[in-house]
Amino acid sequence: MGKEIFKLQNGSDIRGIALPGVEGEEVNLTRYDALAIGASFAHWLGFKTGKNSFDLKICVGRDPRLSGIDLADALMSGMAYLGVQVSDAGLASTPAMYMSTIMPYYEFDGAIMVTASHLPFNRNGFKFFTAEGGLNKSDIREVLEYAASAHILPFEYHAESVNLMQMYAAHLRSMISMGVGGDLSNMKIVVDAGNGAGGFFANSVLAPLGADISGSQFLDPDGTFPNHQPNPENKDAMTSICKRVRETGADLGIIFDTDVDRSAAVSSDGKPISRNGIVALAAAIGADDYPGGTVVTDSITSNELHTFLEDKLGLKHLRFKRGYRNVINKAMELSKEGEQAFLAIETSGHAAYSDNYYLDDGAFLAVQIIINAANLKKEGKGIETMIADLGEPAEAVEIRFDLTTEDYSEVGDKILEDMKMWVEQTDGLSPEQPNYEGVRVNFDLGGHSGWFLLRKSLHDPVMPLNVESSNEGGIPLALDKIKEFMETQSGVILQSCDR
């Protein structure tokens, strides 16, 4: 395959352009890539497990992207070429694919999910699992090293069809029944699947428990994603479900991303519970079971969230790095050291509880939210009461700077080092400690307080800058200061600004 295949690595996933049709975007994830990657994962898995490839059992699932069936077929063909026993889960969720490696009856040696999360219709990719969890960045590199030198021919195979989602839905229903002590006949819940793989949650989990799901929207899988981006971080998506909850008078709204490893919620008054809100809610749900426990989050969480977690819930908050795998791995590391790190969660909606295998599962989080919402309704309360003490910044903005040179990573490192020195020399600014990503700074300028974080993008020649202020007027003052600094740097230009 050659070294070009390494460009498909996206942290702990593989992602690429799988379909033509978007100007300026050439296809770089083909059937031949999938053949080689499938065979290479099987080779890697055989080495890790000590099994002969003929003894390996691997399951493949996919989200509804238009290229999904073709790529899944190629993956299975590549694995079958080596003699692997392949199973086809069809339309599935990413968390269910992991569960296929540990569920009684299935217990596959490995699993692959064909998905590119919330990315546009022409993109696709692969996520890999064993019973130990998702593959890490170094594992993906090893798989691609095998693939780069592989010469795999298309191979006719037989894949056993498995109804994985039926068993997974039953597992989720059982948790809800136990949590509420019965059914959900008293609950009206709007589910927004964004035409991804999450429609099963309404039809196969909530409806059989008696919940009224009549207000739900975009449950049918459609790989063109015609209604809105299937992404709980997307403003249009959140606006859509908030409006739907208000229109239908629902008790609760739940929204998933394409492959259901992320979710967010909407309260009965139509207000979003996402980003810092979903972190706060997920932590509040587990706080009683893990008193004084640790919540590991990504780097862009707010000061108000930190106060809520530590002062209101009595938990410890470790603000770590962006990247769901980074957050999960850190929580697992702390757990091995004896710390009660019960939750690893990103503001994007990736939430992994220690009692759920540290699996980032949007449906599992939704189940926990629904259990609490149903029990609170019996007391005449809404889910929002669990985070009533969470403060919100008065202002928030994200700015992205393009790095314009070929050595953009080195340029980004230099900018961050220069910023550290600049902060030390500038009145009204103080570095956040501890800090694990980029440069996070607290500011107090003219009576306006807040923070900003400049960091390198995980994968692109971009430097995102997040700024929040506790009171109106703080962001312009902070941006003026930051502009003074950025004007001293070369190889960087302002790309966009989202308020």
Coordinates of C-alpha atoms in Angstrom, one line a residue:
M1 CA 0.0 0.0 0.0
G2 CA 2.9 2.4 0.7
K3 CA 3.4 5.2 3.1
E4 CA 0.4 7.1 2.0
I5 CA -1.8 4.9 4.2
F6 CA -0.2 6.5 7.3
K7 CA -2.0 9.7 6.5
L8 CA -5.3 8.0 7.4
Q9 CA -4.4 7.8 11.0
N10 CA -6.4 10.3 13.1
G11 CA -5.2 9.7 16.7
S12 CA -6.7 6.4 17.8
D13 CA -9.0 6.2 14.8
I14 CA -8.6 5.8 11.0
R15 CA -10.4 8.4 8.9
G16 CA -10.4 9.5 5.3
I17 CA -12.3 10.7 2.3
A18 CA -14.3 7.7 1.1
L19 CA -16.6 9.3 -1.6
P20 CA -16.1 11.8 -4.4
G21 CA -18.4 14.8 -4.8
V22 CA -16.9 17.5 -2.7
E23 CA -14.7 19.9 -4.5
G24 CA -11.1 19.8 -3.6
E25 CA -11.4 16.5 -1.6
E26 CA -9.9 13.5 -3.4
V27 CA -10.8 10.0 -2.2
N28 CA -8.0 8.5 -0.1
L29 CA -9.9 5.8 1.8
T30 CA -10.6 3.0 -0.7
R31 CA -11.8 -0.6 -0.8
Y32 CA -8.1 -1.6 -1.3
D33 CA -7.1 0.3 1.8
A34 CA -9.9 -1.4 3.7
L35 CA -8.8 -4.8 2.5
A36 CA -5.3 -4.2 3.7
I37 CA -6.4 -2.7 7.0
G38 CA -8.8 -5.5 7.7
A39 CA -6.1 -8.1 7.1
S40 CA -3.6 -6.1 9.1
F41 CA -5.9 -5.7 12.1
A42 CA -6.3 -9.5 12.1
H43 CA -2.6 -10.0 11.9
W44 CA -2.1 -7.5 14.8
L45 CA -4.8 -9.2 16.8
G46 CA -3.4 -12.6 16.3
F47 CA 0.0 -11.5 17.5
K48 CA -1.6 -9.8 20.6
T49 CA -3.8 -12.8 21.5
G50 CA -1.4 -15.5 20.5
K51 CA -4.1 -17.0 18.3
N52 CA -3.8 -18.4 14.8
S53 CA -5.8 -16.3 12.4
F54 CA -8.1 -19.3 11.7
D55 CA -9.2 -19.2 15.4
L56 CA -9.9 -15.5 15.5
K57 CA -13.5 -14.2 15.5
I58 CA -14.0 -10.5 14.5
C59 CA -17.2 -8.6 14.2
V60 CA -17.8 -5.5 11.9
G61 CA -20.5 -2.9 12.2
R62 CA -21.2 0.4 10.6
D63 CA -23.1 3.7 10.8
P64 CA -25.4 4.6 7.9
R65 CA -22.8 6.5 5.8
L66 CA -23.2 5.8 2.1
S67 CA -19.7 4.3 1.8
G68 CA -20.2 2.1 4.9
I69 CA -21.5 -1.1 3.3
D70 CA -18.7 -1.2 0.7
L71 CA -15.9 -0.5 3.3
A72 CA -17.3 -3.0 5.8
D73 CA -17.4 -5.6 3.0
A74 CA -13.8 -4.9 2.1
L75 CA -12.7 -5.1 5.8
M76 CA -14.3 -8.5 6.2
S77 CA -12.9 -9.7 2.9
G78 CA -9.4 -8.8 4.0
M79 CA -9.8 -10.6 7.3
A80 CA -11.3 -13.7 5.7
Y81 CA -8.3 -13.8 3.3
L82 CA -6.3 -14.7 6.4
G83 CA -8.9 -17.3 7.5
V84 CA -10.6 -15.2 10.2
Q85 CA -14.2 -16.0 11.1
V86 CA -16.0 -12.8 10.3
S87 CA -19.4 -11.6 11.5
D88 CA -21.5 -8.8 10.2
A89 CA -23.4 -6.7 12.7
G90 CA -24.8 -4.4 10.0
L91 CA -26.1 -1.0 11.3
A92 CA -24.7 -0.6 14.8
S93 CA -23.3 1.8 17.3
T94 CA -19.7 2.2 18.3
P95 CA -20.3 1.3 21.9
A96 CA -22.2 -1.9 20.9
M97 CA -19.2 -3.0 18.8
Y98 CA -17.0 -2.8 21.9
M99 CA -19.7 -4.7 23.9
S100 CA -19.6 -7.4 21.3
T101 CA -16.1 -8.4 22.6
I102 CA -17.4 -8.9 26.2
M103 CA -21.0 -9.8 25.9
P104 CA -21.8 -13.4 26.8
Y105 CA -22.5 -15.5 23.7
Y106 CA -20.6 -13.2 21.4
E107 CA -17.2 -12.4 23.0
F108 CA -15.5 -11.7 19.8
D109 CA -11.7 -11.4 19.8
G110 CA -12.0 -8.0 18.1
A111 CA -14.4 -5.6 16.5
I112 CA -14.3 -2.8 14.0
M113 CA -16.8 0.0 13.6
V114 CA -17.0 1.8 10.3
T115 CA -17.7 5.4 11.1
A116 CA -16.4 8.9 10.9
S117 CA -18.5 10.3 13.8
H118 CA -20.1 13.6 12.9
L119 CA -18.0 14.4 9.8
P120 CA -19.6 15.1 6.4
F121 CA -21.2 12.4 4.3
N122 CA -18.1 11.8 2.1
R123 CA -15.9 10.9 5.0
N124 CA -15.5 7.5 6.7
G125 CA -13.2 5.7 9.0
F126 CA -12.6 2.8 11.4
K127 CA -12.5 2.3 15.1
F128 CA -11.0 -0.9 16.5
F129 CA -11.8 -2.8 19.8
T130 CA -10.7 -5.7 21.8
A131 CA -12.0 -6.8 25.2
E132 CA -9.4 -4.5 26.7
G133 CA -11.0 -1.4 25.1
G134 CA -10.3 0.8 22.1
L135 CA -7.0 0.7 20.3
N136 CA -4.6 3.5 21.2
K137 CA -2.6 5.7 18.9
S138 CA 0.4 3.4 19.0
D139 CA -1.7 0.4 18.2
I140 CA -3.2 2.1 15.1
R141 CA 0.3 2.8 14.0
E142 CA 1.3 -0.8 14.3
V143 CA -1.8 -1.9 12.3
L144 CA -0.9 0.6 9.5
E145 CA 2.7 -0.6 9.4
Y146 CA 1.4 -4.0 8.6
A147 CA -1.0 -2.6 6.0
A148 CA 1.6 -0.5 4.3
S149 CA 3.4 -3.6 3.1
A150 CA 0.3 -5.8 2.7
H151 CA -0.7 -7.3 -0.7
I152 CA -4.2 -8.5 -0.1
L153 CA -6.5 -9.7 -2.9
P154 CA -10.3 -9.5 -2.8
F155 CA -11.6 -12.8 -1.3
E156 CA -15.0 -14.3 -1.4
Y157 CA -16.2 -15.0 2.1
H158 CA -19.2 -15.9 4.3
A159 CA -20.0 -13.6 7.2
E160 CA -22.4 -14.7 9.9
S161 CA -25.1 -12.0 10.4
V162 CA -25.5 -11.1 14.1
N163 CA -28.3 -9.1 15.6
L164 CA -26.0 -7.4 18.0
M165 CA -28.2 -4.3 18.5
Q166 CA -31.1 -6.4 19.7
M167 CA -29.1 -7.8 22.6
Y168 CA -27.5 -4.4 23.3
A169 CA -30.9 -2.7 23.4
A170 CA -32.1 -5.4 25.9
H171 CA -29.1 -4.7 28.0
L172 CA -30.0 -1.0 28.1
R173 CA -33.7 -1.7 28.8
S174 CA -32.7 -3.8 31.8
M175 CA -30.7 -1.0 33.3
I176 CA -33.5 1.4 33.0
S177 CA -36.1 -1.0 34.5
M178 CA -33.9 -1.6 37.5
G179 CA -33.1 2.1 37.9
V180 CA -36.7 3.3 37.9
G181 CA -38.2 0.3 39.5
G182 CA -40.6 -0.3 36.6
D183 CA -41.3 1.2 33.2
L184 CA -41.2 4.6 31.6
S185 CA -45.0 5.0 31.0
N186 CA -44.8 8.4 32.9
M187 CA -42.2 9.8 30.6
K188 CA -42.4 11.7 27.3
I189 CA -38.9 11.7 25.7
V190 CA -37.7 13.3 22.5
V191 CA -34.8 11.4 20.8
D192 CA -32.9 13.1 18.0
A193 CA -30.7 10.6 16.2
G194 CA -29.7 13.0 13.4
N195 CA -30.3 10.2 10.9
G196 CA -27.4 8.3 12.3
A197 CA -27.3 5.0 14.1
G198 CA -29.1 6.1 17.2
G199 CA -32.7 5.6 16.2
F200 CA -32.7 2.2 17.9
F201 CA -32.6 3.9 21.3
A202 CA -36.1 5.4 20.8
N203 CA -37.6 2.4 19.0
S204 CA -36.0 -0.5 20.7
V205 CA -35.1 0.8 24.2
L206 CA -37.6 3.5 25.2
A207 CA -40.8 2.5 23.3
P208 CA -40.8 -1.1 24.7
L209 CA -40.6 0.4 28.2
G210 CA -43.8 2.5 27.6
A211 CA -42.1 5.9 27.0
D212 CA -43.9 8.3 24.8
I213 CA -41.4 8.9 21.9
S214 CA -43.9 10.4 19.5
G215 CA -42.1 13.7 19.4
S216 CA -38.8 12.1 18.4
Q217 CA -37.1 13.2 15.1
F218 CA -34.6 12.1 12.5
L219 CA -34.6 8.4 13.7
D220 CA -34.3 6.9 10.3
P221 CA -30.7 6.2 9.2
D222 CA -29.7 8.3 6.2
G223 CA -26.1 8.6 5.2
T224 CA -26.6 12.0 3.6
F225 CA -27.6 13.5 7.0
P226 CA -30.3 15.7 5.4
N227 CA -31.6 17.5 8.5
H228 CA -28.7 18.6 10.6
Q229 CA -25.2 17.5 11.5
P230 CA -25.5 14.6 13.9
N231 CA -23.4 16.2 16.6
P232 CA -24.3 17.3 20.1
E233 CA -21.8 20.1 19.9
N234 CA -23.4 21.6 16.7
K235 CA -25.5 24.7 17.3
D236 CA -28.1 23.9 14.6
A237 CA -28.5 20.4 16.0
M238 CA -29.0 21.6 19.6
T239 CA -31.4 24.4 18.4
S240 CA -33.5 21.8 16.6
I241 CA -33.9 19.4 19.5
C242 CA -34.5 22.3 22.0
K243 CA -37.3 23.6 19.8
R244 CA -38.8 20.1 19.5
V245 CA -38.8 19.5 23.2
R246 CA -40.6 22.8 23.7
E247 CA -43.1 22.1 20.9
T248 CA -44.0 18.7 22.2
G249 CA -44.0 19.4 25.9
A250 CA -41.6 16.6 26.5
D251 CA -40.0 15.8 29.9
L252 CA -36.6 15.3 28.4
G253 CA -34.7 15.4 25.1
I254 CA -31.7 13.2 24.2
I255 CA -29.5 13.8 21.2
F256 CA -26.8 11.5 19.8
D257 CA -24.0 11.8 17.4
T258 CA -23.8 9.5 14.3
D259 CA -22.3 6.4 16.0
V260 CA -23.8 7.0 19.4
D261 CA -20.6 7.3 21.4
R262 CA -21.6 10.8 22.4
S263 CA -24.8 12.4 23.7
A264 CA -26.3 15.5 25.2
A265 CA -29.7 16.3 26.8
V266 CA -32.4 19.0 26.8
S267 CA -34.4 19.8 29.9
S268 CA -38.2 20.0 29.9
D269 CA -38.1 23.8 29.5
G270 CA -36.2 23.3 26.2
K271 CA -32.8 24.4 27.5
P272 CA -29.7 22.5 26.3
I273 CA -27.6 20.4 28.6
S274 CA -24.4 20.1 26.6
R275 CA -20.7 21.0 26.8
N276 CA -20.0 22.1 30.4
G277 CA -23.6 21.2 31.3
I278 CA -23.3 17.6 30.2
V279 CA -20.1 17.2 32.1
A280 CA -21.7 18.6 35.2
L281 CA -24.8 16.4 34.9
A282 CA -22.7 13.2 34.3
A283 CA -20.7 14.0 37.3
A284 CA -23.7 14.8 39.5
I285 CA -25.3 11.5 38.5
G286 CA -22.2 9.6 39.9
A287 CA -21.3 11.8 42.8
D288 CA -23.3 10.0 45.5
D289 CA -21.9 6.6 44.5
Y290 CA -18.3 8.0 44.4
P291 CA -18.0 10.6 47.1
G292 CA -14.8 12.6 46.8
G293 CA -14.1 10.8 43.5
T294 CA -12.2 12.3 40.5
V295 CA -13.6 13.6 37.2
V296 CA -11.2 13.8 34.4
T297 CA -12.2 16.3 31.7
D298 CA -10.7 17.9 28.6
S299 CA -8.8 21.1 28.7
I300 CA -11.5 23.6 27.7
T301 CA -13.9 23.2 30.6
S302 CA -15.0 26.4 32.3
N303 CA -14.0 27.8 35.7
E304 CA -17.6 27.6 36.7
L305 CA -17.7 23.9 36.0
H306 CA -14.6 23.4 38.1
T307 CA -16.3 25.3 41.0
F308 CA -19.4 23.2 40.6
L309 CA -17.5 19.9 40.6
E310 CA -15.3 20.7 43.6
D311 CA -17.3 23.0 45.8
K312 CA -20.9 21.9 45.1
L313 CA -20.4 18.1 44.5
G314 CA -17.3 17.6 46.6
L315 CA -15.4 15.9 43.8
K316 CA -11.9 16.3 42.5
H317 CA -11.6 17.8 39.0
L318 CA -8.6 17.1 36.8
R319 CA -8.6 19.2 33.7
F320 CA -6.5 17.3 31.2
K321 CA -6.2 17.3 27.4
R322 CA -8.5 17.3 24.4
G323 CA -9.1 13.9 22.8
Y324 CA -11.5 11.4 24.3
R325 CA -8.8 8.7 24.3
N326 CA -6.4 11.0 26.3
V327 CA -9.1 11.7 28.9
I328 CA -10.1 8.0 29.2
N329 CA -6.5 6.8 29.4
K330 CA -5.7 9.3 32.1
A331 CA -8.7 8.2 34.2
M332 CA -7.7 4.6 33.8
E333 CA -4.1 5.4 34.8
L334 CA -5.4 7.2 38.0
S335 CA -7.6 4.3 38.8
K336 CA -4.7 1.8 38.6
E337 CA -2.9 4.1 41.0
G338 CA -5.7 3.7 43.5
E339 CA -7.6 7.0 42.8
Q340 CA -11.4 6.8 42.4
A341 CA -11.5 8.3 38.9
F342 CA -15.1 7.3 38.2
L343 CA -15.7 9.5 35.2
A344 CA -13.7 10.5 32.1
I345 CA -15.6 13.0 29.9
E346 CA -15.1 15.6 27.2
T347 CA -17.3 18.6 26.6
S348 CA -18.0 17.0 23.2
G349 CA -20.2 14.5 25.0
H350 CA -17.8 11.5 25.2
A351 CA -18.5 10.2 28.7
A352 CA -16.9 7.1 30.1
Y353 CA -17.8 5.7 33.5
S354 CA -15.5 3.4 35.4
D355 CA -18.5 1.0 36.1
N356 CA -19.1 0.8 32.3
Y357 CA -15.6 -0.4 31.3
Y358 CA -14.4 3.2 30.8
L359 CA -16.4 3.0 27.5
D360 CA -17.5 6.3 26.0
D361 CA -21.1 5.3 25.4
G362 CA -23.7 7.9 24.5
A363 CA -26.5 5.5 25.1
F364 CA -25.2 4.5 28.5
L365 CA -25.0 8.2 29.5
A366 CA -28.5 8.7 28.2
V367 CA -29.8 5.7 30.3
Q368 CA -28.3 7.3 33.4
I369 CA -29.9 10.6 32.6
I370 CA -33.3 9.0 31.9
I371 CA -33.2 7.0 35.1
N372 CA -32.6 10.2 37.1
A373 CA -35.1 12.2 35.2
A374 CA -37.8 9.6 35.7
N375 CA -37.1 9.4 39.4
L376 CA -37.0 13.2 39.8
K377 CA -40.4 13.5 38.0
K378 CA -42.0 11.4 40.7
E379 CA -40.9 14.2 43.1
G380 CA -42.2 16.9 40.8
K381 CA -38.7 17.9 39.7
G382 CA -36.8 18.1 36.4
I383 CA -33.4 16.9 35.4
E384 CA -32.1 20.5 35.4
T385 CA -32.4 20.6 39.2
M386 CA -29.3 18.4 39.4
I387 CA -27.1 21.1 37.9
A388 CA -29.0 24.2 39.2
D389 CA -25.9 25.4 41.0
L390 CA -23.7 25.3 37.8
G391 CA -22.7 28.8 36.9
E392 CA -22.3 30.0 33.3
P393 CA -19.7 32.4 31.8
A394 CA -21.1 35.7 30.8
E395 CA -19.2 35.5 27.5
A396 CA -17.4 32.8 25.5
V397 CA -15.7 32.7 22.2
E398 CA -13.5 30.4 20.2
I399 CA -11.0 31.7 17.7
R400 CA -8.9 29.6 15.3
F401 CA -5.5 30.7 14.0
D402 CA -4.1 29.1 10.8
L403 CA -0.5 28.1 10.9
T404 CA 0.8 28.8 7.4
T405 CA 4.2 27.1 7.3
E406 CA 5.1 23.5 6.4
D407 CA 6.7 23.1 9.8
Y408 CA 3.5 24.2 11.5
S409 CA 3.9 21.9 14.5
E410 CA 7.3 23.4 15.4
V411 CA 5.9 26.9 14.8
G412 CA 3.0 26.1 17.2
D413 CA 5.4 24.9 19.8
K414 CA 7.4 28.1 19.6
I415 CA 4.3 30.3 19.9
L416 CA 3.3 28.4 23.0
E417 CA 6.7 28.8 24.6
D418 CA 6.8 32.5 23.7
M419 CA 3.3 32.9 25.2
K420 CA 4.4 31.4 28.5
M421 CA 7.1 34.0 28.8
W422 CA 4.8 36.8 27.7
V423 CA 2.2 35.9 30.3
E424 CA 4.8 36.0 33.1
Q425 CA 5.7 39.5 32.0
T426 CA 2.2 40.9 31.5
D427 CA 0.1 42.5 34.3
G428 CA -3.3 41.0 34.8
L429 CA -2.4 37.6 33.5
S430 CA -1.4 34.5 35.4
P431 CA -0.7 30.9 34.2
E432 CA -3.1 28.2 35.3
Q433 CA -1.4 25.5 37.4
P434 CA -1.4 22.6 36.8
N435 CA -2.0 22.6 33.1
Y436 CA -1.5 19.7 30.7
E437 CA -2.2 21.2 27.2
G438 CA -1.2 24.4 25.5
V439 CA -1.1 27.6 27.6
R440 CA -4.1 28.3 29.9
V441 CA -4.2 31.7 31.5
N442 CA -6.4 33.4 34.1
F443 CA -7.0 37.1 33.5
D444 CA -8.1 40.0 35.6
L445 CA -8.3 43.1 33.4
G446 CA -10.1 46.3 34.4
G447 CA -12.4 44.4 36.9
H448 CA -13.2 41.7 34.3
S449 CA -12.0 38.2 35.1
G450 CA -11.9 35.0 33.1
W451 CA -9.5 32.7 31.3
F452 CA -8.1 31.8 27.9
L453 CA -6.4 28.7 26.4
L454 CA -4.2 28.6 23.4
R455 CA -3.3 25.1 22.1
K456 CA -2.3 23.2 19.1
S457 CA -5.0 21.2 17.2
L458 CA -4.7 17.5 17.6
H459 CA -4.4 16.9 13.9
D460 CA -4.5 20.1 11.8
P461 CA -2.3 23.2 11.2
V462 CA -4.5 25.2 13.4
M463 CA -4.3 26.8 16.9
P464 CA -7.6 27.1 18.6
L465 CA -8.0 29.9 21.2
N466 CA -10.9 29.6 23.8
V467 CA -11.7 32.6 25.9
E468 CA -14.4 32.9 28.6
S469 CA -15.2 35.9 30.8
S470 CA -17.2 35.8 34.1
N471 CA -18.7 39.2 33.3
E472 CA -19.7 41.2 30.2
G473 CA -16.9 43.1 28.5
G474 CA -14.1 40.8 29.5
I475 CA -13.5 39.1 26.2
P476 CA -12.7 42.3 24.2
L477 CA -10.1 43.2 26.8
A478 CA -8.5 39.8 26.8
L479 CA -8.5 39.6 23.0
D480 CA -6.8 43.0 22.8
K481 CA -4.0 41.6 25.0
I482 CA -3.7 38.4 23.0
K483 CA -3.7 40.3 19.7
E484 CA -0.7 42.3 20.9
F485 CA 1.1 39.0 21.5
M486 CA 0.1 37.3 18.3
E487 CA 1.2 40.2 16.2
T488 CA 4.8 39.5 17.3
Q489 CA 4.5 35.9 15.9
S490 CA 5.2 34.8 12.3
G491 CA 3.5 32.0 10.4
V492 CA 0.1 32.5 11.9
I493 CA -3.1 34.2 10.7
L494 CA -6.7 34.5 12.1
Q495 CA -9.0 32.0 10.5
S496 CA -12.4 32.4 12.1
C497 CA -14.2 33.4 15.2
D498 CA -17.2 31.7 16.8
R499 CA -19.2 33.4 19.5

